[in-house]
PDB file of C-alpha atoms in Angstrom:
ATOM      1  CA  UNK A   1     -27.415  77.507 100.614  1.00 44.00           C
ATOM      2  CA  UNK A   2     -26.124  74.389 101.684  1.00 46.00           C
ATOM      3  CA  UNK A   3     -22.467  73.418 101.183  1.00 45.00           C
ATOM      4  CA  UNK A   4     -23.158  70.809  99.132  1.00 46.00           C
ATOM      5  CA  UNK A   5     -25.284  72.866  96.811  1.00 46.00           C
ATOM      6  CA  UNK A   6     -22.756  75.695  96.155  1.00 45.00           C
ATOM      7  CA  UNK A   7     -21.575  75.833  92.695  1.00 45.00           C
ATOM      8  CA  UNK A   8     -18.225  74.536  91.989  1.00 44.00           C
ATOM      9  CA  UNK A   9     -16.823  77.637  89.819  1.00 46.00           C
ATOM     10  CA  UNK A  10     -17.579  75.396  86.802  1.00 40.00           C
ATOM     11  CA  UNK A  11     -19.962  76.862  83.964  1.00 42.00           C
ATOM     12  CA  UNK A  12     -21.696  73.634  84.165  1.00 42.00           C
ATOM     13  CA  UNK A  13     -22.998  73.377  87.659  1.00 48.00           C
ATOM     14  CA  UNK A  14     -26.162  71.452  87.866  1.00 47.00           C
ATOM     15  CA  UNK A  15     -28.448  71.146  90.697  1.00 47.00           C
ATOM     16  CA  UNK A  16     -28.723  67.772  92.419  1.00 51.00           C
ATOM     17  CA  UNK A  17     -32.498  67.791  91.345  1.00 50.00           C
ATOM     18  CA  UNK A  18     -31.554  67.622  87.623  1.00 56.00           C
ATOM     19  CA  UNK A  19     -28.874  65.066  88.079  1.00 75.00           C
ATOM     20  CA  UNK A  20     -31.242  61.904  88.594  1.00 88.00           C
ATOM     21  CA  UNK A  21     -30.331  58.920  86.603  1.00 90.00           C
ATOM     22  CA  UNK A  22     -33.341  57.625  84.605  1.00 92.00           C
ATOM     23  CA  UNK A  23     -33.929  54.788  82.444  1.00 93.00           C
ATOM     24  CA  UNK A  24     -35.727  55.613  79.294  1.00 95.00           C
ATOM     25  CA  UNK A  25     -36.594  53.955  76.133  1.00 96.00           C
ATOM     26  CA  UNK A  26     -35.891  55.374  72.678  1.00 96.00           C
ATOM     27  CA  UNK A  27     -37.631  54.370  69.316  1.00 96.00           C
ATOM     28  CA  UNK A  28     -35.473  55.241  66.393  1.00 96.00           C
ATOM     29  CA  UNK A  29     -36.786  55.080  62.608  1.00 95.00           C
ATOM     30  CA  UNK A  30     -34.039  54.535  60.141  1.00 96.00           C
ATOM     31  CA  UNK A  31     -33.360  53.667  56.612  1.00 95.00           C
ATOM     32  CA  UNK A  32     -32.826  49.567  56.669  1.00 94.00           C
ATOM     33  CA  UNK A  33     -29.006  49.739  54.921  1.00 93.00           C
ATOM     34  CA  UNK A  34     -26.006  48.267  56.119  1.00 93.00           C
ATOM     35  CA  UNK A  35     -24.007  50.108  58.579  1.00 93.00           C
ATOM     36  CA  UNK A  36     -26.919  52.135  60.391  1.00 93.00           C
ATOM     37  CA  UNK A  37     -26.897  50.076  63.261  1.00 93.00           C
ATOM     38  CA  UNK A  38     -23.107  50.350  63.491  1.00 94.00           C
ATOM     39  CA  UNK A  39     -23.448  54.067  63.348  1.00 93.00           C
ATOM     40  CA  UNK A  40     -26.055  54.101  66.259  1.00 93.00           C
ATOM     41  CA  UNK A  41     -24.097  52.005  68.414  1.00 93.00           C
ATOM     42  CA  UNK A  42     -20.950  53.878  67.609  1.00 92.00           C
ATOM     43  CA  UNK A  43     -22.485  56.917  69.047  1.00 91.00           C
ATOM     44  CA  UNK A  44     -23.171  55.460  72.462  1.00 92.00           C
ATOM     45  CA  UNK A  45     -19.970  53.787  72.664  1.00 89.00           C
ATOM     46  CA  UNK A  46     -18.037  56.828  71.616  1.00 89.00           C
ATOM     47  CA  UNK A  47     -19.546  58.815  74.214  1.00 88.00           C
ATOM     48  CA  UNK A  48     -19.520  56.204  76.952  1.00 89.00           C
ATOM     49  CA  UNK A  49     -23.253  55.849  76.811  1.00 91.00           C
ATOM     50  CA  UNK A  50     -24.537  52.245  77.900  1.00 91.00           C
ATOM     51  CA  UNK A  51     -27.107  50.362  76.240  1.00 94.00           C
ATOM     52  CA  UNK A  52     -29.182  48.413  78.523  1.00 94.00           C
ATOM     53  CA  UNK A  53     -31.522  46.718  75.949  1.00 95.00           C
ATOM     54  CA  UNK A  54     -31.278  46.807  71.988  1.00 95.00           C
ATOM     55  CA  UNK A  55     -33.436  45.446  69.328  1.00 96.00           C
ATOM     56  CA  UNK A  56     -33.833  46.234  65.942  1.00 95.00           C
ATOM     57  CA  UNK A  57     -36.227  44.859  62.904  1.00 94.00           C
ATOM     58  CA  UNK A  58     -37.313  45.805  59.601  1.00 93.00           C
ATOM     59  CA  UNK A  59     -41.035  47.420  60.420  1.00 90.00           C
ATOM     60  CA  UNK A  60     -41.994  48.971  56.909  1.00 83.00           C
ATOM     61  CA  UNK A  61     -40.757  46.551  54.386  1.00 83.00           C
ATOM     62  CA  UNK A  62     -41.738  48.837  51.304  1.00 86.00           C
ATOM     63  CA  UNK A  63     -40.344  51.948  52.664  1.00 89.00           C
ATOM     64  CA  UNK A  64     -37.155  49.999  53.721  1.00 92.00           C
ATOM     65  CA  UNK A  65     -37.286  51.240  57.199  1.00 95.00           C
ATOM     66  CA  UNK A  66     -36.104  49.728  60.567  1.00 95.00           C
ATOM     67  CA  UNK A  67     -37.118  50.418  63.947  1.00 96.00           C
ATOM     68  CA  UNK A  68     -34.423  50.364  66.422  1.00 96.00           C
ATOM     69  CA  UNK A  69     -35.589  50.207  70.394  1.00 97.00           C
ATOM     70  CA  UNK A  70     -32.547  51.204  72.599  1.00 97.00           C
ATOM     71  CA  UNK A  71     -32.933  51.546  76.558  1.00 96.00           C
ATOM     72  CA  UNK A  72     -30.515  53.446  78.049  1.00 95.00           C
ATOM     73  CA  UNK A  73     -29.845  55.490  81.297  1.00 93.00           C
ATOM     74  CA  UNK A  74     -28.702  59.041  82.079  1.00 91.00           C
ATOM     75  CA  UNK A  75     -29.582  62.245  83.463  1.00 90.00           C
ATOM     76  CA  UNK A  76     -32.301  64.302  81.471  1.00 89.00           C
ATOM     77  CA  UNK A  77     -29.656  66.503  80.220  1.00 90.00           C
ATOM     78  CA  UNK A  78     -27.474  63.639  78.682  1.00 91.00           C
ATOM     79  CA  UNK A  79     -30.985  61.772  77.373  1.00 93.00           C
ATOM     80  CA  UNK A  80     -31.536  65.318  75.426  1.00 93.00           C
ATOM     81  CA  UNK A  81     -27.769  64.943  74.301  1.00 92.00           C
ATOM     82  CA  UNK A  82     -28.186  61.385  72.755  1.00 93.00           C
ATOM     83  CA  UNK A  83     -31.720  62.062  71.021  1.00 94.00           C
ATOM     84  CA  UNK A  84     -30.202  65.161  69.599  1.00 93.00           C
ATOM     85  CA  UNK A  85     -26.979  63.371  68.451  1.00 93.00           C
ATOM     86  CA  UNK A  86     -29.026  60.284  67.152  1.00 94.00           C
ATOM     87  CA  UNK A  87     -31.288  62.780  65.096  1.00 93.00           C
ATOM     88  CA  UNK A  88     -28.092  63.977  63.465  1.00 92.00           C
ATOM     89  CA  UNK A  89     -27.110  60.795  61.902  1.00 90.00           C
ATOM     90  CA  UNK A  90     -28.041  61.118  58.340  1.00 85.00           C
ATOM     91  CA  UNK A  91     -29.968  57.857  57.900  1.00 92.00           C
ATOM     92  CA  UNK A  92     -32.111  58.607  60.957  1.00 93.00           C
ATOM     93  CA  UNK A  93     -35.648  59.628  60.147  1.00 94.00           C
ATOM     94  CA  UNK A  94     -36.873  60.226  63.639  1.00 94.00           C
ATOM     95  CA  UNK A  95     -36.093  59.688  67.162  1.00 96.00           C
ATOM     96  CA  UNK A  96     -38.760  59.172  69.752  1.00 95.00           C
ATOM     97  CA  UNK A  97     -38.113  59.353  73.533  1.00 96.00           C
ATOM     98  CA  UNK A  98     -41.252  56.832  74.439  1.00 96.00           C
ATOM     99  CA  UNK A  99     -40.587  57.284  78.350  1.00 95.00           C
ATOM    100  CA  UNK A 100     -41.324  61.039  77.938  1.00 93.00           C
ATOM    101  CA  UNK A 101     -44.173  60.630  75.422  1.00 94.00           C
ATOM    102  CA  UNK A 102     -45.716  58.141  77.709  1.00 94.00           C
ATOM    103  CA  UNK A 103     -45.633  60.795  80.626  1.00 93.00           C
ATOM    104  CA  UNK A 104     -47.159  63.343  78.416  1.00 92.00           C
ATOM    105  CA  UNK A 105     -49.943  60.961  77.753  1.00 91.00           C
ATOM    106  CA  UNK A 106     -50.492  60.585  81.689  1.00 92.00           C
ATOM    107  CA  UNK A 107     -48.910  57.059  81.692  1.00 92.00           C
ATOM    108  CA  UNK A 108     -45.876  56.127  83.698  1.00 90.00           C
ATOM    109  CA  UNK A 109     -44.361  53.833  81.030  1.00 92.00           C
ATOM    110  CA  UNK A 110     -44.803  52.748  77.376  1.00 95.00           C
ATOM    111  CA  UNK A 111     -45.968  49.379  76.949  1.00 95.00           C
ATOM    112  CA  UNK A 112     -42.508  47.273  76.985  1.00 96.00           C
ATOM    113  CA  UNK A 113     -42.147  43.497  75.864  1.00 97.00           C
ATOM    114  CA  UNK A 114     -39.559  41.086  75.871  1.00 97.00           C
ATOM    115  CA  UNK A 115     -39.208  37.466  75.135  1.00 97.00           C
ATOM    116  CA  UNK A 116     -37.141  34.831  76.546  1.00 98.00           C
ATOM    117  CA  UNK A 117     -36.326  31.256  75.685  1.00 98.00           C
ATOM    118  CA  UNK A 118     -35.192  29.358  79.060  1.00 98.00           C
ATOM    119  CA  UNK A 119     -33.945  25.949  79.041  1.00 97.00           C
ATOM    120  CA  UNK A 120     -34.318  23.912  82.236  1.00 97.00           C
ATOM    121  CA  UNK A 121     -33.151  20.346  83.143  1.00 95.00           C
ATOM    122  CA  UNK A 122     -35.458  18.354  85.272  1.00 85.00           C
ATOM    123  CA  UNK A 123     -36.592  14.765  86.516  1.00 83.00           C
ATOM    124  CA  UNK A 124     -39.050  13.919  88.871  1.00 86.00           C
ATOM    125  CA  UNK A 125     -40.558  16.396  91.371  1.00 90.00           C
ATOM    126  CA  UNK A 126     -38.370  19.113  90.106  1.00 91.00           C
ATOM    127  CA  UNK A 127     -39.721  18.253  86.537  1.00 92.00           C
ATOM    128  CA  UNK A 128     -43.110  18.765  88.030  1.00 92.00           C
ATOM    129  CA  UNK A 129     -42.309  21.665  89.566  1.00 94.00           C
ATOM    130  CA  UNK A 130     -40.781  23.433  86.717  1.00 95.00           C
ATOM    131  CA  UNK A 131     -44.073  22.696  84.570  1.00 94.00           C
ATOM    132  CA  UNK A 132     -46.434  24.326  87.413  1.00 96.00           C
ATOM    133  CA  UNK A 133     -44.171  27.101  87.585  1.00 96.00           C
ATOM    134  CA  UNK A 134     -44.143  27.792  83.868  1.00 97.00           C
ATOM    135  CA  UNK A 135     -47.905  27.573  83.725  1.00 97.00           C
ATOM    136  CA  UNK A 136     -48.174  30.159  86.483  1.00 97.00           C
ATOM    137  CA  UNK A 137     -46.012  32.613  84.694  1.00 98.00           C
ATOM    138  CA  UNK A 138     -48.075  31.755  81.357  1.00 98.00           C
ATOM    139  CA  UNK A 139     -44.718  30.185  79.645  1.00 98.00           C
ATOM    140  CA  UNK A 140     -44.965  27.716  76.920  1.00 97.00           C
ATOM    141  CA  UNK A 141     -43.069  24.559  76.566  1.00 97.00           C
ATOM    142  CA  UNK A 142     -41.549  24.930  73.040  1.00 97.00           C
ATOM    143  CA  UNK A 143     -39.390  21.895  73.004  1.00 97.00           C
ATOM    144  CA  UNK A 144     -39.152  18.903  75.410  1.00 94.00           C
ATOM    145  CA  UNK A 145     -37.417  15.857  76.001  1.00 93.00           C
ATOM    146  CA  UNK A 146     -37.085  13.386  79.052  1.00 91.00           C
ATOM    147  CA  UNK A 147     -34.156  15.493  80.388  1.00 92.00           C
ATOM    148  CA  UNK A 148     -35.013  19.069  79.736  1.00 94.00           C
ATOM    149  CA  UNK A 149     -37.405  21.856  78.540  1.00 94.00           C
ATOM    150  CA  UNK A 150     -37.071  24.894  76.460  1.00 97.00           C
ATOM    151  CA  UNK A 151     -39.629  27.394  77.657  1.00 98.00           C
ATOM    152  CA  UNK A 152     -40.767  30.383  75.921  1.00 98.00           C
ATOM    153  CA  UNK A 153     -42.139  33.604  78.105  1.00 98.00           C
ATOM    154  CA  UNK A 154     -43.053  36.713  77.026  1.00 98.00           C
ATOM    155  CA  UNK A 155     -43.886  39.858  79.350  1.00 97.00           C
ATOM    156  CA  UNK A 156     -42.144  42.710  81.216  1.00 96.00           C
ATOM    157  CA  UNK A 157     -38.371  42.676  81.802  1.00 95.00           C
ATOM    158  CA  UNK A 158     -39.350  42.307  85.586  1.00 95.00           C
ATOM    159  CA  UNK A 159     -41.415  39.250  85.015  1.00 97.00           C
ATOM    160  CA  UNK A 160     -38.993  37.444  82.853  1.00 97.00           C
ATOM    161  CA  UNK A 161     -36.134  38.342  85.541  1.00 97.00           C
ATOM    162  CA  UNK A 162     -38.403  37.111  88.433  1.00 98.00           C
ATOM    163  CA  UNK A 163     -39.067  33.730  86.357  1.00 98.00           C
ATOM    164  CA  UNK A 164     -35.194  33.273  85.438  1.00 98.00           C
ATOM    165  CA  UNK A 165     -34.609  33.754  89.200  1.00 97.00           C
ATOM    166  CA  UNK A 166     -37.416  31.221  90.226  1.00 97.00           C
ATOM    167  CA  UNK A 167     -35.936  28.435  87.475  1.00 97.00           C
ATOM    168  CA  UNK A 168     -32.264  28.770  89.037  1.00 96.00           C
ATOM    169  CA  UNK A 169     -32.931  26.441  91.660  1.00 95.00           C
ATOM    170  CA  UNK A 170     -34.954  23.961  89.487  1.00 94.00           C
ATOM    171  CA  UNK A 171     -31.930  23.439  86.793  1.00 94.00           C
ATOM    172  CA  UNK A 172     -31.632  26.719  84.640  1.00 95.00           C
ATOM    173  CA  UNK A 173     -29.236  25.894  81.873  1.00 96.00           C
ATOM    174  CA  UNK A 174     -29.363  29.006  79.523  1.00 97.00           C
ATOM    175  CA  UNK A 175     -31.302  31.819  78.747  1.00 98.00           C
ATOM    176  CA  UNK A 176     -31.679  33.893  75.523  1.00 97.00           C
ATOM    177  CA  UNK A 177     -33.572  37.173  75.690  1.00 97.00           C
ATOM    178  CA  UNK A 178     -34.669  39.396  72.633  1.00 95.00           C
ATOM    179  CA  UNK A 179     -34.292  42.860  74.220  1.00 94.00           C
ATOM    180  CA  UNK A 180     -37.477  45.252  74.887  1.00 95.00           C
ATOM    181  CA  UNK A 181     -39.767  45.991  72.086  1.00 95.00           C
ATOM    182  CA  UNK A 182     -41.840  49.052  72.787  1.00 95.00           C
ATOM    183  CA  UNK A 183     -44.682  51.408  71.930  1.00 94.00           C
ATOM    184  CA  UNK A 184     -46.856  53.965  73.523  1.00 92.00           C
ATOM    185  CA  UNK A 185     -50.720  53.675  74.201  1.00 91.00           C
ATOM    186  CA  UNK A 186     -52.959  55.501  72.080  1.00 87.00           C
ATOM    187  CA  UNK A 187     -53.797  55.998  68.313  1.00 86.00           C
ATOM    188  CA  UNK A 188     -51.110  58.016  67.550  1.00 85.00           C
ATOM    189  CA  UNK A 189     -47.943  56.252  65.844  1.00 83.00           C
ATOM    190  CA  UNK A 190     -44.347  57.101  66.223  1.00 82.00           C
TER     191      UNK A 190
END
C-alpha cells in the first residue's frame, strides 16, 4: 500500500477514489410558505456547504408547492449528507439529485438552462459587433438606446459565461443571471 493511502488512524478514513469533489444539481419540492427557503439555505450555511446556484419558484399553485433548484459541490459522501439533511426539514416533500438521476438514465447531466440580462454600451463598430455576436449566440435585444443594449440570452451556464466574456471588451456594464433551472429527460417527473 502506498504511503499516501495508509489509514491515518481515523475511523473516518476515506480512500482517495471516493473523495472526488463533484458538482450536483438538486431539486427540492417544498411547501410554498414563509421561512422555507431560509431553512434550506440555513442548512447549507450552518454546515459550511456552498451553493453555486439557487432558483426557486412556485410550480404547483393549487397545491401551494415550490421547487428549489440548488447546484452545489462536494464529495459523494457530503452530497448524500446534504440530501438526507434536506429530507428531514419538515416542509420538504421530496429531494431529487438530478445529476444522479441523469446518470441512472444513461445521460451525462440533467437539462440545465439559465437566463441572463446583459447590458452593453457601444457606438459605431463596437455597436455593430455587439449585435453580430448577440445574433450568433441567439441573444435577443430587449432594450436599446443610441448608447446601450440590454440583451437576453438563454442557455447552459457555460454558454452564458462565454457570451459575457466576449461582451467584456465590447463595453459590458452589467450582468444579471437567474441561476439554473433543471430537470431530467424522459416521461418521469420529479
